[in-house]
Short mmCIF file of C-alpha atoms and ligand atoms in Angstrom, two decimals:
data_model
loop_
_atom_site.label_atom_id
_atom_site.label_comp_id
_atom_site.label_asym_id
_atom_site.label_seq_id
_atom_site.Cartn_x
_atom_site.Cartn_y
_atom_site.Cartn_z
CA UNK A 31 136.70 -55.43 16.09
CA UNK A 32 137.00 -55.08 12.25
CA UNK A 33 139.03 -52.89 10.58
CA UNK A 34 138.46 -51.26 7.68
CA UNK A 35 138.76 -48.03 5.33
CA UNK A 36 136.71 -45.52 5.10
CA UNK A 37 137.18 -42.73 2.66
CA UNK A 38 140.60 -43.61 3.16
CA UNK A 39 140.53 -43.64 6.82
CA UNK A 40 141.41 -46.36 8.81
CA UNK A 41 139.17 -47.18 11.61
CA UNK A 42 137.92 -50.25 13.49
CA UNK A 43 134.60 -50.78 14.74
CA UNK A 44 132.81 -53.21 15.67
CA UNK A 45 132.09 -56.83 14.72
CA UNK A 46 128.46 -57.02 13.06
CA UNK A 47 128.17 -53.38 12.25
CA UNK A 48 126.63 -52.31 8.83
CA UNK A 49 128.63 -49.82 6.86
CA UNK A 50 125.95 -47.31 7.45
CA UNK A 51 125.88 -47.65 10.83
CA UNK A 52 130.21 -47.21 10.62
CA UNK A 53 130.26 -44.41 8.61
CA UNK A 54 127.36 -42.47 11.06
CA UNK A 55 129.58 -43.07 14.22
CA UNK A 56 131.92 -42.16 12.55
CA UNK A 57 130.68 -39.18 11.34
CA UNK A 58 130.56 -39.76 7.61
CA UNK A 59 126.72 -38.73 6.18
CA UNK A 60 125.27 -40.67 4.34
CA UNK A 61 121.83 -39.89 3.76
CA UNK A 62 119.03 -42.51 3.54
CA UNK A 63 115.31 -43.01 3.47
CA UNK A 64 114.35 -46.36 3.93
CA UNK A 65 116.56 -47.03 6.86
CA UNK A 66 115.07 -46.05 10.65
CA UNK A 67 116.59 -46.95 14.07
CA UNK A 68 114.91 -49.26 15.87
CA UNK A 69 113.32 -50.97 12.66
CA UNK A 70 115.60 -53.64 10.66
CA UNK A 71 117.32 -52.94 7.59
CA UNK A 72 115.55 -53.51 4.15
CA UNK A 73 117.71 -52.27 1.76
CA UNK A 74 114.38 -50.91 -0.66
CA UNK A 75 115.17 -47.22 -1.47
CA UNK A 76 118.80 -47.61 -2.34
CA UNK A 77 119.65 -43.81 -1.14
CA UNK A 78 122.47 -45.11 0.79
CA UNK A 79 124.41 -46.33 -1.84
CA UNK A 80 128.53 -46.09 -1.05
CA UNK A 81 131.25 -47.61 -2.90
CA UNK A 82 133.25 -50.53 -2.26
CA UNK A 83 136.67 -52.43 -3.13
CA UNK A 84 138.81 -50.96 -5.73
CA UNK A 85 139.84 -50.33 -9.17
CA UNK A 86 137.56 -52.29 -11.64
CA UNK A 87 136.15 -54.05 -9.25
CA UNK A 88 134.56 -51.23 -7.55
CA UNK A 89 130.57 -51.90 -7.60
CA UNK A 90 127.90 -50.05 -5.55
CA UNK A 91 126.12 -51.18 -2.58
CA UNK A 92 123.43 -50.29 0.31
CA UNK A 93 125.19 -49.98 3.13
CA UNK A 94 121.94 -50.30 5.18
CA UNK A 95 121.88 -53.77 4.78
CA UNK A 96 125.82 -54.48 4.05
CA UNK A 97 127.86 -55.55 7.20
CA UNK A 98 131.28 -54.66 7.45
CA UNK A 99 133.92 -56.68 6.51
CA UNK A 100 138.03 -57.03 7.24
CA UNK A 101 140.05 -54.81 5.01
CA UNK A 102 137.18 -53.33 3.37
CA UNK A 103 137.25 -50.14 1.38
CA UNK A 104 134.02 -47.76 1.35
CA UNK A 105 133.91 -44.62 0.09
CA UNK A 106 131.10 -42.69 0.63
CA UNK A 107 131.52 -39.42 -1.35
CA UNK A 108 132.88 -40.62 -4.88
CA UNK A 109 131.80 -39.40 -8.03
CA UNK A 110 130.22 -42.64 -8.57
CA UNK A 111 128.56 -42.45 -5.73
CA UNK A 112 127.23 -38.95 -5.92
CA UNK A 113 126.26 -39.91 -9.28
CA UNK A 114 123.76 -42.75 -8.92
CA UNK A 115 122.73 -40.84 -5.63
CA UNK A 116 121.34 -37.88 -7.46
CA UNK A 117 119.66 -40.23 -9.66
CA UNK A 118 117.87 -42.22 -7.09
CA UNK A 119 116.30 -39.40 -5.67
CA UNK A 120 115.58 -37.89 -9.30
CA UNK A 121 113.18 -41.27 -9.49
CA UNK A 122 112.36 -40.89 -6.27
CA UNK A 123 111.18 -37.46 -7.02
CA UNK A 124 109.47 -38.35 -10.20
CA UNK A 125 107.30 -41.56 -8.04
CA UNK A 126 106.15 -39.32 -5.50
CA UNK A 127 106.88 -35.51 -5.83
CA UNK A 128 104.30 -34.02 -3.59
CA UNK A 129 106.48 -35.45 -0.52
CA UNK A 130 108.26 -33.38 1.64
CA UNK A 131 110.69 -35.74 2.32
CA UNK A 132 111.64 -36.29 -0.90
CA UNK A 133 111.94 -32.48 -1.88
CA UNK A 134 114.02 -32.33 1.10
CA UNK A 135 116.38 -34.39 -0.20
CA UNK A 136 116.25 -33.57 -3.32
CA UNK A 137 117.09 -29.94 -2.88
CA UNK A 138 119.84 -31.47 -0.21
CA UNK A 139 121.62 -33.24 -2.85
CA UNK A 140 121.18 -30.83 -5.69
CA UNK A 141 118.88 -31.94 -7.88
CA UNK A 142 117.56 -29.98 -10.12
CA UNK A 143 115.80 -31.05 -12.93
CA UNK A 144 113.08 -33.83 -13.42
CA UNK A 145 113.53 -35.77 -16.57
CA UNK A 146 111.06 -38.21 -15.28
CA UNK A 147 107.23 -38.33 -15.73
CA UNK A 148 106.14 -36.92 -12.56
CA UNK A 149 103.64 -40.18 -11.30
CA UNK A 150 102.23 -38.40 -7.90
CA UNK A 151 102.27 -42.47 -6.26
CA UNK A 152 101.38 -41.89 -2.79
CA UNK A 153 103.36 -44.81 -1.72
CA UNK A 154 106.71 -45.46 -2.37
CA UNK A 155 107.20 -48.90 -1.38
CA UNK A 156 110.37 -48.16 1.26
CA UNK A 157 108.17 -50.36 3.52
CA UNK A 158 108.85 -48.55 6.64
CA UNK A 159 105.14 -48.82 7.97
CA UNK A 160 105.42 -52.57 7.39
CA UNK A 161 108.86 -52.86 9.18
CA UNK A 162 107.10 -50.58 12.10
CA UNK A 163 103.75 -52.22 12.65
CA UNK A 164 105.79 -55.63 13.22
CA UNK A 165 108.38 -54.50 14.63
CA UNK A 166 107.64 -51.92 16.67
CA UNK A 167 103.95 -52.00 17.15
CA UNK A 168 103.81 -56.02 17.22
CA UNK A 169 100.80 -55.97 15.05
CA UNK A 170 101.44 -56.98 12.16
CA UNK A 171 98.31 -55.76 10.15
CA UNK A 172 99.97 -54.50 6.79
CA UNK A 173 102.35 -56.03 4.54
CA UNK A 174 103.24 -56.16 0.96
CA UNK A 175 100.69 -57.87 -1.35
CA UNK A 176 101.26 -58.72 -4.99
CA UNK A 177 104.72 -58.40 -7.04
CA UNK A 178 105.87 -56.12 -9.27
CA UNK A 179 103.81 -53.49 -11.05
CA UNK A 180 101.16 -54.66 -8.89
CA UNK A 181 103.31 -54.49 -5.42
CA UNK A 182 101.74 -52.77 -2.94
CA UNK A 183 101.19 -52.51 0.90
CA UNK A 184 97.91 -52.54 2.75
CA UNK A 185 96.36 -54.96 4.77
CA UNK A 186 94.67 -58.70 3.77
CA UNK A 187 91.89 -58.56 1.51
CA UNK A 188 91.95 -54.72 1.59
CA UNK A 189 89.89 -55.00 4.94
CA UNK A 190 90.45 -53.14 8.24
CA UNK A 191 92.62 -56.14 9.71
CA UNK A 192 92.03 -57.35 13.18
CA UNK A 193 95.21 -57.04 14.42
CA UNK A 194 95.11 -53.17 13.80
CA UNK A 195 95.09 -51.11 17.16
CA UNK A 196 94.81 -47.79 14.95
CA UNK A 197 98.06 -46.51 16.39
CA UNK A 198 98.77 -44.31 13.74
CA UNK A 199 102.54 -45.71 13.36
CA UNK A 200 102.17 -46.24 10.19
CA UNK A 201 101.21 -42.55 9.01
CA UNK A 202 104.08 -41.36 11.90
CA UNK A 203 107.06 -42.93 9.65
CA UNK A 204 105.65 -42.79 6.22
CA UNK A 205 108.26 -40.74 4.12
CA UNK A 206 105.67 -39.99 1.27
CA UNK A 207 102.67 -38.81 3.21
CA UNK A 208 104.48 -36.44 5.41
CA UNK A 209 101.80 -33.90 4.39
CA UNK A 210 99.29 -36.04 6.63
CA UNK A 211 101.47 -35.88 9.29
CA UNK A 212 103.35 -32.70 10.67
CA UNK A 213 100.53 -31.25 12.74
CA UNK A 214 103.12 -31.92 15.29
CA UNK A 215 105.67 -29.99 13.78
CA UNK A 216 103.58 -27.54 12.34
CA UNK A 217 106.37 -25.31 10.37
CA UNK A 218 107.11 -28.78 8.71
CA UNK A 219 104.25 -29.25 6.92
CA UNK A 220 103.44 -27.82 3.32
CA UNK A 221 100.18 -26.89 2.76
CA UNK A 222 99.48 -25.94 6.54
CA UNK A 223 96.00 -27.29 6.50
CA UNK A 224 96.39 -29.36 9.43
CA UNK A 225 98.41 -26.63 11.73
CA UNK A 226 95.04 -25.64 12.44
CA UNK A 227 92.85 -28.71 13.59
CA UNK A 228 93.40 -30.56 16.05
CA UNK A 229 95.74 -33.84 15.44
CA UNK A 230 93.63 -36.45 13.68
CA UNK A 231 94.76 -38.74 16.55
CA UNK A 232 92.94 -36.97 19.01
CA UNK A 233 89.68 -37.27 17.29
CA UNK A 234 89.98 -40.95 16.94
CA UNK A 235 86.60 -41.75 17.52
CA UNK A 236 85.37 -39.62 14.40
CA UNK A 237 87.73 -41.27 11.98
CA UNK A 238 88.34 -44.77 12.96
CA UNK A 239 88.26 -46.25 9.71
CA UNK A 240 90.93 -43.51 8.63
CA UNK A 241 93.62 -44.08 10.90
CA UNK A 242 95.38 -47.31 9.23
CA UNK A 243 95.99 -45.91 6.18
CA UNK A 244 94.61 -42.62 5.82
CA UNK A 245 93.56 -41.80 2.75
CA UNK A 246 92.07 -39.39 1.99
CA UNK A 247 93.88 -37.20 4.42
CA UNK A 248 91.62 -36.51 7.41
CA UNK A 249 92.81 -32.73 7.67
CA UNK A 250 91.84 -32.16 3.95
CA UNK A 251 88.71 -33.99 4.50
CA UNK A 252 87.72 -31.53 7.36
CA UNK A 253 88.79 -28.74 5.53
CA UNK A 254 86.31 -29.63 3.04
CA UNK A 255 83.80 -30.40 4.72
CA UNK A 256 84.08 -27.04 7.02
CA UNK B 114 86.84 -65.17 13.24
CA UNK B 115 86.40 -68.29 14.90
CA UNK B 116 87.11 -71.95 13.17
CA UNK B 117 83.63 -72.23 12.52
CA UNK B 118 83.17 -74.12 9.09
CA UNK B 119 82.64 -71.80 6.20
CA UNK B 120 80.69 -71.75 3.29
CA UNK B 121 83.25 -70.94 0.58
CA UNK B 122 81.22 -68.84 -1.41
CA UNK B 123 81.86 -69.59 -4.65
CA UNK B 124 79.19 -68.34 -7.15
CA UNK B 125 81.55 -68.87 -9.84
CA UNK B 126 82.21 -72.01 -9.84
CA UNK B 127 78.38 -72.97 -8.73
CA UNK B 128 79.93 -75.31 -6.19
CA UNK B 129 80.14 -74.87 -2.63
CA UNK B 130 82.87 -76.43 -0.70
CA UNK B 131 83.12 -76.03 3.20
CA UNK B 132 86.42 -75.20 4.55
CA UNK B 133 86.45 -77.02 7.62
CA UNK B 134 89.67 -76.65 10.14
CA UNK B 135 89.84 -80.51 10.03
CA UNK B 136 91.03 -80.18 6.25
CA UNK B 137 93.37 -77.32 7.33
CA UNK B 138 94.72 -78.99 10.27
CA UNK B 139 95.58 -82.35 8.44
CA UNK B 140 97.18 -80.65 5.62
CA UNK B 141 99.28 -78.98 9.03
CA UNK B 142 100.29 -81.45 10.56
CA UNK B 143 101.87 -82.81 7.44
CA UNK B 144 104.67 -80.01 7.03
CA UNK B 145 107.23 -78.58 9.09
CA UNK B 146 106.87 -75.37 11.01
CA UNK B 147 109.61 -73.62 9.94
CA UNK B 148 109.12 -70.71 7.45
CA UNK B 149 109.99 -72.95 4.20
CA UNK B 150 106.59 -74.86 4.20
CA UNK B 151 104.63 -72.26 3.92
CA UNK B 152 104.24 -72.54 0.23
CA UNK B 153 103.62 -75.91 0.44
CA UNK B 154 100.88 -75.42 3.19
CA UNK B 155 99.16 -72.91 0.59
CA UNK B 156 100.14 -75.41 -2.58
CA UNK B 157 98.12 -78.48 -0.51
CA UNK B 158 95.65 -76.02 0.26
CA UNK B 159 95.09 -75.14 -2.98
CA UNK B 160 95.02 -78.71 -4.24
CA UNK B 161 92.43 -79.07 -1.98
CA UNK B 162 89.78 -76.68 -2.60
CA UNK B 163 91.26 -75.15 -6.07
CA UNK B 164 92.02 -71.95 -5.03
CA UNK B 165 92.85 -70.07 -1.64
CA UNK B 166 89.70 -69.51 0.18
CA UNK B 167 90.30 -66.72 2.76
CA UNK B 168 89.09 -68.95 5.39
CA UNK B 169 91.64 -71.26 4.64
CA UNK B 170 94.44 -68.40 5.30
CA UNK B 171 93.39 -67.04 8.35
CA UNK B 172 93.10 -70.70 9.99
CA UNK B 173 96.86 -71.47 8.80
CA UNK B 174 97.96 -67.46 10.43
CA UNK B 175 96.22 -68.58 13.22
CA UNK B 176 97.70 -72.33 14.00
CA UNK B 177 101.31 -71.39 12.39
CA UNK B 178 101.68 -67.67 14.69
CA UNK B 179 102.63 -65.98 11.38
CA UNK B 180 100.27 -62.79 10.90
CA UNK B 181 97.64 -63.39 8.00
CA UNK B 182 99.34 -60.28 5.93
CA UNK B 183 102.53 -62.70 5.43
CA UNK B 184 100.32 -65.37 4.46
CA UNK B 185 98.37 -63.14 2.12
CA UNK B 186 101.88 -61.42 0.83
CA UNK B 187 102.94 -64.78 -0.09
CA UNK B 188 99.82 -65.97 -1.67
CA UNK B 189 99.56 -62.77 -4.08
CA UNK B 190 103.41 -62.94 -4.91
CA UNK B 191 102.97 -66.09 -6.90
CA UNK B 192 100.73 -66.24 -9.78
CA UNK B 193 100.19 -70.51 -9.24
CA UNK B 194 97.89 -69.18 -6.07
CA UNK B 195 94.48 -68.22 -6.70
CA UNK B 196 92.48 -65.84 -3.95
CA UNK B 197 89.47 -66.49 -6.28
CA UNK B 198 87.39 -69.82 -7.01
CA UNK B 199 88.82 -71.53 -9.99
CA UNK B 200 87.44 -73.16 -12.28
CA UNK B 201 87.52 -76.99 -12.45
CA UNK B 202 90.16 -77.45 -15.18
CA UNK B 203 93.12 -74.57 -15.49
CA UNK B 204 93.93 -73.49 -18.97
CA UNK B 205 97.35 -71.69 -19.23
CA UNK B 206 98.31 -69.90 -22.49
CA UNK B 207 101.91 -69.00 -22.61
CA UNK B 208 102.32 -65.70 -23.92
CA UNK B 209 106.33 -65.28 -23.34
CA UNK B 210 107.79 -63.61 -26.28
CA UNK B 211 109.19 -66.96 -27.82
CA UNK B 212 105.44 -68.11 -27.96
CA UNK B 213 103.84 -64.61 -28.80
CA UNK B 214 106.36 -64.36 -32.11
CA UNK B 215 105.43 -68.51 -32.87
CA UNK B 216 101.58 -67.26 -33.32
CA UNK B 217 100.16 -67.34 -29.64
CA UNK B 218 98.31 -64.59 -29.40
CA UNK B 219 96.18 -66.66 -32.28
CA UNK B 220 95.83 -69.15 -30.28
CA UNK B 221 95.07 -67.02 -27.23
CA UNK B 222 92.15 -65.08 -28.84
CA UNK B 223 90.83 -69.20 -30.22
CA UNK B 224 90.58 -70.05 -26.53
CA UNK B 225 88.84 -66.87 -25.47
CA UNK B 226 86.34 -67.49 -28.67
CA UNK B 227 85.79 -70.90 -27.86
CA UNK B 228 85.36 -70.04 -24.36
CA UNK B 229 83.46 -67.41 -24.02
CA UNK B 230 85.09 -65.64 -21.65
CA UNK B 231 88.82 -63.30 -21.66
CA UNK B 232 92.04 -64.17 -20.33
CA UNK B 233 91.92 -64.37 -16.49
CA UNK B 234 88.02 -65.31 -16.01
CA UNK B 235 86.32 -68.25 -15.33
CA UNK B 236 83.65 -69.91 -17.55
CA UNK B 237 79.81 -69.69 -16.05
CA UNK B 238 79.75 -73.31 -15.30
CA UNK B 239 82.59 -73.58 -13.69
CA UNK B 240 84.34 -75.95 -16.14
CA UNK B 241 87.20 -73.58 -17.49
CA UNK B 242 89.47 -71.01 -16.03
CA UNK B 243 91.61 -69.44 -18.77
CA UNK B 244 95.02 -67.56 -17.61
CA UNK B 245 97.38 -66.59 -19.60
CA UNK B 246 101.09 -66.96 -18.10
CA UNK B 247 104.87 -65.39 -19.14
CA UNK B 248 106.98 -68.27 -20.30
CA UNK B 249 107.03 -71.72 -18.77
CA UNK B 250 110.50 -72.44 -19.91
CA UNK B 251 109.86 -74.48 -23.09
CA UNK B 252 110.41 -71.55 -25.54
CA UNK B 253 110.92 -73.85 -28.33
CA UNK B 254 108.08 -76.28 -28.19
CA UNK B 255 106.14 -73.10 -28.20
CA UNK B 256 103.18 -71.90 -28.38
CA UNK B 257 102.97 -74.33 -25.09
CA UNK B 258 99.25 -74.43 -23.54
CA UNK B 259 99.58 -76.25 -20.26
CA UNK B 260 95.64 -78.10 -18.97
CA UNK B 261 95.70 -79.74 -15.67
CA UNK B 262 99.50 -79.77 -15.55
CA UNK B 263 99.33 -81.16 -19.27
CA UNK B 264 101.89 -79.70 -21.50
CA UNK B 265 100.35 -79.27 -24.66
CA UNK B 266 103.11 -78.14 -27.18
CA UNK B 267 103.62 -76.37 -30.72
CA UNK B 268 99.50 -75.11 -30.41
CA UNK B 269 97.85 -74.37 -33.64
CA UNK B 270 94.39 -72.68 -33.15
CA UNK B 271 93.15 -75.86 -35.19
CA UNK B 272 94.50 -77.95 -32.16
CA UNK B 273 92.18 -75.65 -29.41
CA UNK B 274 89.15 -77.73 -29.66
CA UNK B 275 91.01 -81.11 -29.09
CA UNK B 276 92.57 -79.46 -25.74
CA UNK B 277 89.12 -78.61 -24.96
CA UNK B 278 87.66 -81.87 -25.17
CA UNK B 279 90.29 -83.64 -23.59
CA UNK B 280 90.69 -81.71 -20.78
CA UNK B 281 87.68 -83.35 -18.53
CA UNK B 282 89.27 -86.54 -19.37
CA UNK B 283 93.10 -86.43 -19.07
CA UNK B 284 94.08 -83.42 -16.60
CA UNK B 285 91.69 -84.13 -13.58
CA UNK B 286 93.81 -83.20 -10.86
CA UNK B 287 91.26 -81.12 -9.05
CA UNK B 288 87.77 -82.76 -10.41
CA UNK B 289 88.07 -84.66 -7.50
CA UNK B 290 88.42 -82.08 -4.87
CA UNK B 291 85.70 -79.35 -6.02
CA UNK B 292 83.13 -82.49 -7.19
S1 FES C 371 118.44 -46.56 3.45
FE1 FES C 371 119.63 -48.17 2.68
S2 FES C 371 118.42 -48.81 1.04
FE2 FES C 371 117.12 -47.32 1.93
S1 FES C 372 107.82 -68.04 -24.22
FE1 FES C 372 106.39 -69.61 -24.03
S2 FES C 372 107.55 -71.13 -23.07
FE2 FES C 372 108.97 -69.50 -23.18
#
């Protein structure tokens, strides 16, 4: 067990443990959009930022992807923190701001202004499809391709890879194209177009080069079309 | 897709080189398996044949386990990979802000002149490829063109033509491979 402080708390927990996953047994929110049980750690949206150590030599991490250590000092509410919260999801907002998701937590936390040029990306790079096709899915069919500016996720060669079974996991955890995706949870879903036809999933057959990737969104497209 | 050879087609270049598993499999066998050689799997490969054929990739997913998109991640991460047929001799233009204020963009637009062709393309006969690259870490020799691996330093678009010439005869590092 390691002990450690938590918005002044003291509380052990276990060896290994990331802060994140501390502070939610513990009971501590700390919100995050990257990070998804069950898929590792990646530490790419930087919405779970908390503070640690003290004094000057405070500095922010993610505590996704930062393990607990002896005698450590998190807080998880500071000003600091709150701070550089609000303006992740401001840029978060400003990359992609047709996503539920993101409005979601934006209106969670407060925000309320958009200083940023609004870019309507429909990806937002948290990798979280990536993370679940391997991980979950043992496929393995999309990844990250290029660097920087030109970083983006899709599969080899921008071809329908081989190792894609078309299991739609990909769409299911994608925090950006949420709109695609609620025809589960109908009431979820903004524009409502796809409350009314049946899931895409279920038509398989008609759209089988849509399901990896979807885009355009196969409700729309029906919509149109009808 | 089977190991079947493949006909790299490379209408750029106007050469055709077969990727054949043989190739792939010797270049194997000389690294580890561990994560680390990838690169230099996909540097010998591109030794080799010039540039990455796809071919090339999916025989290394296939006889290392790792899925192609890694592969293809890492190959697209780095700008010394090519997906594309190159031509025989690389031209690099630095044009890192040392070298841009110390007159490269002169030089740059000499080489595209003299080529025929913009930054990033490959000449019709398959002679040149011309690329230009952010700072190769000799900021005061600059404007530094590097041919073949040959650091060519303090550039002045008078000097282009010489680097032209010279390159067939000095840098050959891949003549050999694509011939
Ligand atoms: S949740 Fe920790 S960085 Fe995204
Ligand atoms: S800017 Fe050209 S070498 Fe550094």
């Amino acid at each position: 067990m390691i002990s450690l402080k938590i918005n002044g708390l003291q509380v052990s927990v276990e060896d290994g443990a990331t802060i994140l996953e501390a502070a939610q047994f513990l009971g501590f929110p700390i919100p995050t959009l990257c990070y998804m049980d069950g898929l590792s750690p990646y530490g790419a949206c930087r919405l779970c930022v908390v503070e640690i150590g003290e004094g000057p030599k405070a500095k922010l991490v993610s505590s996704c992807t930062y393990p607990v250590e002896e005698g450590l000092s998190v807080r998880t509410g500071s000003l600091r923190v709150l701070r550089a919260r609000k303006m992740i999801i401001e840029l978060l907002l400003a990359s992609c701001p047709q996503s539920k998701t993101i409005q979601d937590l934006a209106a969670a936390h407060g925000v309320r202004q958009q200083r940023f040029k609004q870019e309507y990306e429909d990806c937002i790079l948290c990798g979280r499809c990536v993370r679940m096709c391997e991980q979950q899915m043992m496929a393995g069919a999309i990844g990250f391709r290029g660097r920087g500016q030109n970083r983006s996720i899709g599969t080899p060669f921008d071809v329908r890879s081989e190792e894609c079974r078309l299991c739609g996991g990909c769409i299911y955890v994608c925090p950006a194209c949420q709109l695609r995706c609620t025809y589960t949870e109908p009431d979820k879903a903004v524009c409502g177009g796809c409350a009314n036809l049946p899931p895409p999933c279920a038509e398989k057959e008609a759209f089988n080069d849509r399901m990896c990737y979807m885009d355009p969104c196969v409700a729309c497209e029906i919509e149109k079309q009808g | 897709m089977t190991y079947d050879t493949y006909i790299a087609d490379s209408e750029k270049t106007g050469t055709q080189r077969v990727v054949d598993p043989e190739t792939i499999g010797k270049i194997l066998d000389k690294h580890s398996r561990d994560q680390g050689a990838l690169i230099a799997i996909l540097e010998d490969i591109q030794a080799e044949y010039g540039y990455l054929p796809e071919e090339a990739l999916r025989m290394v997913g296939k006889r290392t386990g790792r899925s192609l998109v890694d592969i293809y991640g890492i190959a697209t991460f780095y700008h010394a990979f090519s997906l594309e047929p190159r031509g025989r001799h690389l031209i690099c233009a630095c044009s890192g802000t040392a070298c841009h204020v110390r007159g490269a963009p002169k030089v740059i637009e000499e080489f595209e002149r003299q080529l025929g062709i913009k930054a990033g393309q490959t000449t019709p006969d398959g002679e040149f490829t011309f690329q230009t690259v952010n700072c190769l870490g000799a900021c005061a020799l600059g404007p530094i063109v590097v041919v073949d691996g040959h650091y060519f330093s303090n550039v002045k678009t008078a000097k282009v033509k010489k680097i032209l010439m010279s390159a067939p005869v000095e840098g050959d590092r891949i003549e050999h491979a694509v011939a």
